[in-house]
Short mmCIF file of C-alpha atoms and ligand atoms in Angstrom, two decimals:
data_model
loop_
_atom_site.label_atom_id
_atom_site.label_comp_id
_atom_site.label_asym_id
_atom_site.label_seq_id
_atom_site.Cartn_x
_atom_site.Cartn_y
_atom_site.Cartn_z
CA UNK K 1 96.67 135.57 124.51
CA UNK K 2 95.26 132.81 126.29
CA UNK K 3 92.05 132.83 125.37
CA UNK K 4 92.84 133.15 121.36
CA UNK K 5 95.31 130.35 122.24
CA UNK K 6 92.46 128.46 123.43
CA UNK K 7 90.09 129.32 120.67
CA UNK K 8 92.87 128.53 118.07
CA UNK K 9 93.58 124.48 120.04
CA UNK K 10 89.65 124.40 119.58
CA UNK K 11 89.96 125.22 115.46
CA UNK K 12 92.65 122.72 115.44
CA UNK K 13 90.89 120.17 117.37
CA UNK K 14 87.15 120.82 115.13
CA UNK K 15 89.35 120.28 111.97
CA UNK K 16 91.21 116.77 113.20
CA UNK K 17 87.68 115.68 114.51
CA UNK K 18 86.10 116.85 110.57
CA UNK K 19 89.24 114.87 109.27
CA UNK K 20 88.68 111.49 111.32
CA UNK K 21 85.07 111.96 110.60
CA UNK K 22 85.51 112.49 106.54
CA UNK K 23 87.98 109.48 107.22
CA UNK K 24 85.50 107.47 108.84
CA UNK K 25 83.02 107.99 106.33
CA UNK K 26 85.25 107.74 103.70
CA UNK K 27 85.87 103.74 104.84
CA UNK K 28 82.13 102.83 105.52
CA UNK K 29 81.91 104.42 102.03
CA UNK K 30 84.57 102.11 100.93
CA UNK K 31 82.97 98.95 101.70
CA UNK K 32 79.81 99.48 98.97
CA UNK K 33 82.18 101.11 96.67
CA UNK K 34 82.43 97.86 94.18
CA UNK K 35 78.67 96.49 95.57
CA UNK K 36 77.46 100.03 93.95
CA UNK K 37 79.67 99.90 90.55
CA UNK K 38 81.41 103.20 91.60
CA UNK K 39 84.66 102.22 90.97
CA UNK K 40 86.14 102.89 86.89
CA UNK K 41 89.50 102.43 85.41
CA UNK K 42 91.50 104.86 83.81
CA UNK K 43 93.98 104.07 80.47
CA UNK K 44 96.82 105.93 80.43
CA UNK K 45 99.66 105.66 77.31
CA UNK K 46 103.02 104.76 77.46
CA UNK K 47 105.59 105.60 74.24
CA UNK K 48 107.92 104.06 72.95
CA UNK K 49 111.14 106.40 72.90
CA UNK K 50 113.21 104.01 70.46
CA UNK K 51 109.92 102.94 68.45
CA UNK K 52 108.40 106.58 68.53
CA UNK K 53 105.03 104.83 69.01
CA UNK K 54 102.12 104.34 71.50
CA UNK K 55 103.37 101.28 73.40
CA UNK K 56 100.65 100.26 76.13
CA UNK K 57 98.98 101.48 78.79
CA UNK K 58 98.82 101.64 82.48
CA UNK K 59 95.53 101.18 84.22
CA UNK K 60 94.52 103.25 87.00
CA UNK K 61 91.52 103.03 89.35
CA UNK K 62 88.95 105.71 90.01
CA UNK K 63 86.38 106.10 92.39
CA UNK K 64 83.68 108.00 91.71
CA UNK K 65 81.67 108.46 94.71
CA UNK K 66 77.75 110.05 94.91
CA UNK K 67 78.49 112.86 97.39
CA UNK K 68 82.23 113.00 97.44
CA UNK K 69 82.69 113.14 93.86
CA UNK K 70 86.25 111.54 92.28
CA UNK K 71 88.02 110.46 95.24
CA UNK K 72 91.49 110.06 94.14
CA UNK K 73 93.24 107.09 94.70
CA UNK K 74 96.23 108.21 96.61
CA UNK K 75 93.52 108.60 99.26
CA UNK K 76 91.57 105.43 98.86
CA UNK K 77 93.82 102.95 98.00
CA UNK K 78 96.20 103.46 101.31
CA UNK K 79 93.06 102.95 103.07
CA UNK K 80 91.70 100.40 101.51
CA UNK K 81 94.95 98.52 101.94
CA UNK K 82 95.02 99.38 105.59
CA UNK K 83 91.03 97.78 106.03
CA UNK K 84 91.67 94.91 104.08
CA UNK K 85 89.38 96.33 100.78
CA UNK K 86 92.52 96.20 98.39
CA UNK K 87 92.37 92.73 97.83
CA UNK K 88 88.60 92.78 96.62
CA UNK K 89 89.20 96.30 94.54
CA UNK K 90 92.65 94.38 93.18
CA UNK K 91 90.63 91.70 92.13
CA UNK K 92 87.87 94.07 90.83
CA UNK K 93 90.66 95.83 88.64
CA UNK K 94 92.60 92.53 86.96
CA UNK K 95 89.12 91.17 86.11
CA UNK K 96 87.62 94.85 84.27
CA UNK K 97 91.35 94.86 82.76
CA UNK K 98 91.14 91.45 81.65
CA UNK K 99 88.10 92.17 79.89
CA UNK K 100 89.62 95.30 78.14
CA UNK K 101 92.05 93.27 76.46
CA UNK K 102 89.31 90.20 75.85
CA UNK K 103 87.71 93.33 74.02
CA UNK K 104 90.44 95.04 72.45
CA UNK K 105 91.24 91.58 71.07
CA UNK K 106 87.82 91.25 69.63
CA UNK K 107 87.97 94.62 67.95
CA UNK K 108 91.09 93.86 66.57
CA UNK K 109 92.57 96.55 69.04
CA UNK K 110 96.70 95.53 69.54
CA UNK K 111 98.85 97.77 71.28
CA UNK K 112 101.51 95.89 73.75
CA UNK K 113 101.26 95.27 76.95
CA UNK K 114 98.81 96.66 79.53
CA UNK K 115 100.01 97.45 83.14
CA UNK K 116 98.02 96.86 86.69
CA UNK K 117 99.48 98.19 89.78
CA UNK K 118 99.30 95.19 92.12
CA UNK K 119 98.60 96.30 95.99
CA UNK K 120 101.78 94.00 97.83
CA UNK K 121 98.97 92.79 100.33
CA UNK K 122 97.53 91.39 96.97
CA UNK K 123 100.66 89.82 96.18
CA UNK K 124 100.98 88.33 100.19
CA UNK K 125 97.19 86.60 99.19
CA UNK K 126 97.72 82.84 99.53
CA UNK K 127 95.25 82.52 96.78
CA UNK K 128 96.81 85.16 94.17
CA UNK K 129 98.91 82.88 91.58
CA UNK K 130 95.92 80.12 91.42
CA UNK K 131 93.77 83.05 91.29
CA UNK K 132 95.59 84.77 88.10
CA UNK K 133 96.04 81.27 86.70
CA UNK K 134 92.33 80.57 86.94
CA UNK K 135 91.01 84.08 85.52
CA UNK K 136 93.56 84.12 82.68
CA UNK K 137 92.41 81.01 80.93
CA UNK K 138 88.72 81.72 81.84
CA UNK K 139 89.06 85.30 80.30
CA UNK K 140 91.11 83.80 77.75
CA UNK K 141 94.02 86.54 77.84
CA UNK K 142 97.31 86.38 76.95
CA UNK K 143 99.53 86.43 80.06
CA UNK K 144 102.38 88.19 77.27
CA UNK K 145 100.39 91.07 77.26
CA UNK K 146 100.11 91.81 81.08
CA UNK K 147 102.70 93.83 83.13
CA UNK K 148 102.59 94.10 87.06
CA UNK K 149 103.78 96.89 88.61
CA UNK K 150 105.09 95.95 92.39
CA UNK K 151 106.52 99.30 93.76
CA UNK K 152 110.10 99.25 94.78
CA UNK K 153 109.46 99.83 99.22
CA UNK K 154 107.07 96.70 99.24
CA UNK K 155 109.46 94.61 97.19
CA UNK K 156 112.48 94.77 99.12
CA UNK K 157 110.64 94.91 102.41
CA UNK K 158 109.61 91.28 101.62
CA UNK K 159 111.77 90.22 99.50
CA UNK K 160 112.21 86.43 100.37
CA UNK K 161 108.55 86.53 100.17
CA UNK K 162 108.48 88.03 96.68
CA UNK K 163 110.90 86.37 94.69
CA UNK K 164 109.27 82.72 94.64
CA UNK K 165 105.98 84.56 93.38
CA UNK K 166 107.27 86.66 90.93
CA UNK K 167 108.95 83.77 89.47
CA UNK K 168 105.60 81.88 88.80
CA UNK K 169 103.88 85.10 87.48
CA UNK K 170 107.27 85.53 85.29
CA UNK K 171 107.42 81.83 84.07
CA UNK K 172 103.99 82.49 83.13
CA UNK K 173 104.82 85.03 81.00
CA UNK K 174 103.87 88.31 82.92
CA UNK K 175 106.22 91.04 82.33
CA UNK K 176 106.65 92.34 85.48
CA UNK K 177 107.56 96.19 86.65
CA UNK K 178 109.31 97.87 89.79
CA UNK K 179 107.25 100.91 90.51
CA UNK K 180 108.05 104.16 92.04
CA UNK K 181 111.75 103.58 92.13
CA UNK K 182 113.85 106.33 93.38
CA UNK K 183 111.23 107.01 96.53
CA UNK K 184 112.28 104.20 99.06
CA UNK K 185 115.86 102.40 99.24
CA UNK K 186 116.44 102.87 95.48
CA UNK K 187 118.57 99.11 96.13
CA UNK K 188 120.27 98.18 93.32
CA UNK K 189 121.28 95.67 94.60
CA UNK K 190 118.66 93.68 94.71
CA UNK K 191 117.46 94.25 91.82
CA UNK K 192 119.18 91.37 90.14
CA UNK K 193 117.74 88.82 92.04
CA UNK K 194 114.22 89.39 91.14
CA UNK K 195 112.57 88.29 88.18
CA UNK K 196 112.22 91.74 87.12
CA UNK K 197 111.62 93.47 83.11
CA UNK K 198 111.33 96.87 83.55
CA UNK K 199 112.11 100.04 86.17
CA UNK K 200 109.64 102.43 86.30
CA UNK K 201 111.31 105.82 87.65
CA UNK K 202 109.12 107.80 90.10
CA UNK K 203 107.75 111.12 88.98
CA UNK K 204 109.36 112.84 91.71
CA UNK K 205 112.54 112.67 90.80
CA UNK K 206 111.43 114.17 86.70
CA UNK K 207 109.56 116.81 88.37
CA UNK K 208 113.12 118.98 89.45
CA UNK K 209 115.28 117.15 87.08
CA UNK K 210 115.65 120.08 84.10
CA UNK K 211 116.52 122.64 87.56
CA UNK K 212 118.35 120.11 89.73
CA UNK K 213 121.57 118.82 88.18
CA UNK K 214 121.94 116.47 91.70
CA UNK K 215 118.70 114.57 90.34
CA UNK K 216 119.65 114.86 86.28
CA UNK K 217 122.95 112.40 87.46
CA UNK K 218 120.63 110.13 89.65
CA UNK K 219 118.81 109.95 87.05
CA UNK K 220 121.28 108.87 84.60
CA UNK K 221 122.97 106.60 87.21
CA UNK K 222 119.74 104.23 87.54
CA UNK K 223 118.95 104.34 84.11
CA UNK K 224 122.36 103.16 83.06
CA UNK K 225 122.64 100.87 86.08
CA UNK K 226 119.05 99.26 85.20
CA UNK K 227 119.81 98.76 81.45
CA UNK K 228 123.35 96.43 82.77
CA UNK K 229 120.93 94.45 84.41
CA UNK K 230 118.77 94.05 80.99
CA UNK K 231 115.68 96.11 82.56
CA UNK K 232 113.99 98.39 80.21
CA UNK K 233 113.50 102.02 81.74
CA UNK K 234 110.05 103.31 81.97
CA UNK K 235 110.34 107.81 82.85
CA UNK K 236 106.89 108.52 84.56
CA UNK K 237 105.81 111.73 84.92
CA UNK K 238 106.59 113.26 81.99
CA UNK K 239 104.64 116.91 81.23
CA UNK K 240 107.28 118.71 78.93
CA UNK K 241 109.35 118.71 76.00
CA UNK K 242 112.43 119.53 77.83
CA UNK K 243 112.03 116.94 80.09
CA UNK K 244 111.55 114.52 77.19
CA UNK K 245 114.75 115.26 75.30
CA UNK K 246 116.47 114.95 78.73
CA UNK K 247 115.31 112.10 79.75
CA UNK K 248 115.55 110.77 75.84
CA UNK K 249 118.82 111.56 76.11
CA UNK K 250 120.21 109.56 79.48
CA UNK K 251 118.49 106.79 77.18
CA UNK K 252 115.29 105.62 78.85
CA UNK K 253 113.41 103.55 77.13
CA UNK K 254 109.67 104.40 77.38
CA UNK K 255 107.85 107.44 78.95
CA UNK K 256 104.77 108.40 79.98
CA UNK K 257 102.68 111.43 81.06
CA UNK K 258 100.65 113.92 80.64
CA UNK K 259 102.85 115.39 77.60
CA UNK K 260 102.00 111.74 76.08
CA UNK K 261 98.34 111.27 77.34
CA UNK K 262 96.34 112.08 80.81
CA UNK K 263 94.68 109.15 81.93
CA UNK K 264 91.22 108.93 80.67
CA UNK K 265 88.05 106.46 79.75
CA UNK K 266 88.28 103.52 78.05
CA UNK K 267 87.04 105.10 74.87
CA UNK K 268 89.31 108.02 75.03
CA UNK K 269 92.00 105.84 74.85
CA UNK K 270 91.14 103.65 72.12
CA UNK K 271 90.28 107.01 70.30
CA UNK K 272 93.81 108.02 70.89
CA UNK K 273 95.10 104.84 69.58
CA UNK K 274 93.32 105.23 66.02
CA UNK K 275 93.95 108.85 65.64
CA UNK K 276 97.86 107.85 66.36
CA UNK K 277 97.60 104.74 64.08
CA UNK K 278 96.43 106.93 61.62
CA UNK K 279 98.74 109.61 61.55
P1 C2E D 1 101.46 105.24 90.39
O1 C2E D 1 101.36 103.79 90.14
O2 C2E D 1 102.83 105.83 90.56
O3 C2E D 1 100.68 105.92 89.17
C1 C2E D 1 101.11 107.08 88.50
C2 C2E D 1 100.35 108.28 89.00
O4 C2E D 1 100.92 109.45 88.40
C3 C2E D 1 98.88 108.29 88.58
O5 C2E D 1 98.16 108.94 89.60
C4 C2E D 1 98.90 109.13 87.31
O6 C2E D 1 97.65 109.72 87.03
C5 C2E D 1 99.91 110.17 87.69
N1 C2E D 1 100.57 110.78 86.53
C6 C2E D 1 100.87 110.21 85.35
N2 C2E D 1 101.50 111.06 84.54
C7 C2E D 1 101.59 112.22 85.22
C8 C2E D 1 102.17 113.51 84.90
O7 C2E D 1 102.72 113.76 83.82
N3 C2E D 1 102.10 114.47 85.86
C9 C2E D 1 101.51 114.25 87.06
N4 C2E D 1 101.47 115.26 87.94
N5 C2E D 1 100.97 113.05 87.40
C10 C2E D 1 101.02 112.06 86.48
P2 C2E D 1 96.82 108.32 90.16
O8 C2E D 1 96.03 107.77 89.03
O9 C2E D 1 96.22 109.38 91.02
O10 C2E D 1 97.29 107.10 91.04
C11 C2E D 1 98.01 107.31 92.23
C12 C2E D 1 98.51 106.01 92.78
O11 C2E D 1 97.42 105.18 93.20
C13 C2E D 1 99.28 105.15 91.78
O12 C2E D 1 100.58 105.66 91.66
C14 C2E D 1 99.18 103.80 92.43
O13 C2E D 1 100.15 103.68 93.46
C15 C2E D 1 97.81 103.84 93.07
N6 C2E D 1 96.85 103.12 92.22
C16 C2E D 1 96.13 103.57 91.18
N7 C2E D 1 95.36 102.59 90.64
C17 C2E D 1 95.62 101.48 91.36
C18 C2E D 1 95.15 100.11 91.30
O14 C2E D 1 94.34 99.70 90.44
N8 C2E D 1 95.64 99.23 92.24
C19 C2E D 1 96.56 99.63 93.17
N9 C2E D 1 97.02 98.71 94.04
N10 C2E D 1 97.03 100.89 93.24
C20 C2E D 1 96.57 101.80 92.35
CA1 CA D 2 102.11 102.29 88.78
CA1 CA D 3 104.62 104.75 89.43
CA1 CA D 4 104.56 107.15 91.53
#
């Protein structure tokens, strides 16, 4: 018993030191990820419930590294916001997002509003608003077609912080999203003192919500809660029909998912878009 016990601590202890190795490799990996032009972005559609059209996009980052392959960015992204990277990547992103829409523009390409995730370190930069200011007229994009998403833990963990900001990136006409709700607080309270347009519910709770009638009336509570404060409810997470009508029916606004569209390449997406403008 003892010695299997030992041999079994040893396993254990080979696998955490593999882990803090793949970890630490990972991070040096990290730091040459934009020098090398591994990172990509990924378009993913939103629909319009009400409209029963395409209705923008979120964009997503990839990383696609030489010996790792896609490293997803649930992995990357914490870390990157723990070392400091995130602010360089978020940077990275607005700039290859801005350029998407300089392009779509130029192609005559128009379909609403395209959404970044913003990092809340990125938000915390001292430099962010002058930054966004600067890069929107040198790009020459229209601020009206831009949504951030803040997730919902970060905002009302600095809230004070976060409510001056928002206002300039609001006043300058940046739509601007809480993301993930339903995963931290889920603080409605707050809600009404932040420059906020739309609620993005976390995929979590659609994932039980045909099986779990607890979640279904959640559900329903935040989305009719979010449209008296005049936000428009974004469903993400959506893979079936049944969720659909269910979550069509408690009234949300827009959804989006892999029943809509997976995330994929610029070009797949703009494929998308014609084949659904010409239906
Ligand atoms: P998020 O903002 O909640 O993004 C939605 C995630 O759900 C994406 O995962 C998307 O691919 C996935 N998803 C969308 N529809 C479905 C569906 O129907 N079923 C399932 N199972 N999943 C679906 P992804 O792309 O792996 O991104 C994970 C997270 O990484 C994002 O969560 C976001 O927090 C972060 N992230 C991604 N790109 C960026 C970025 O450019 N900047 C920052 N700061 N964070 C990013
Ligand atoms: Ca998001
Ligand atoms: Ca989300
Ligand atoms: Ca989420």
């Amino acid at each position: 018993v003892a010695e299997s016990g030992l041999r079994m601590f040893m396993r254990y202890d080979r696998q955490a030191v593999e882990r803090k190795k793949h970890q630490l490799s990972l991070s040096q990996a990290l730091h040459s990820a934009i020098e090398q032009d591994q990172l990509f972005l990924n378009f993913q559609a939103k629909y319009d419930i009400h409209k029963q059209a395409l209705s923008g996009c979120e964009v997503l980052v990839r990383w696609q590294h030489p010996d790792y392959g896609i490293v997803p960015p649930s992995l990357f992204i914490p870390l990157a916001e723990q070392q400091g990277q995130i602010i360089e990547i978020g940077y990275w992103v607005l700039k290859q997002a801005f350029q998407a829409l300089v392009n779509w523009n130029n192609k005559g390409i128009h379909i609403g509003k395209m959404a970044v995730n913003i990092s809340g370190r990125q938000l915390m930069e001292p430099d962010f608003i002058d930054w966004i200011k600067r890069h929107l007229t040198q790009y020459g994009v229209n601020a009206a077609l831009l949504e951030f998403e803040l997730t919902e833990t970060f905002l009302l963990e600095n809230f004070d912080d976060c409510v001056n900001k928002l206002n300039v990136l609001s006043d300058l006409g940046i739509s601007i999203a809480i993301d993930d709700f339903g995963t931290g607080y889920s603080s409605l309270a707050y809600l009404n003192k932040l420059p906020l347009n739309v609620l993005k519910i976390d995929r979590s709770l659609i994932a039980d919500i045909e099986s779990n009638l607890q979640t279904q009336s959640l559900v329903a509570n935040i989305v009719r809660l979010a449209h008296d404060l005049n936000l428009r409810v974004v469903v993400e997470g959506v893979e079936t029909v049944d969720q659909l009508q269910l979550v069509q029916q408690m009234g949300c606004d827009v959804i989006q998912g892999y029943f809509i569209a997976r995330p994929q390449s610029e070009q797949g997406y703009i494929a998308l878009l014609s084949s659904a403008n010409s239906q």
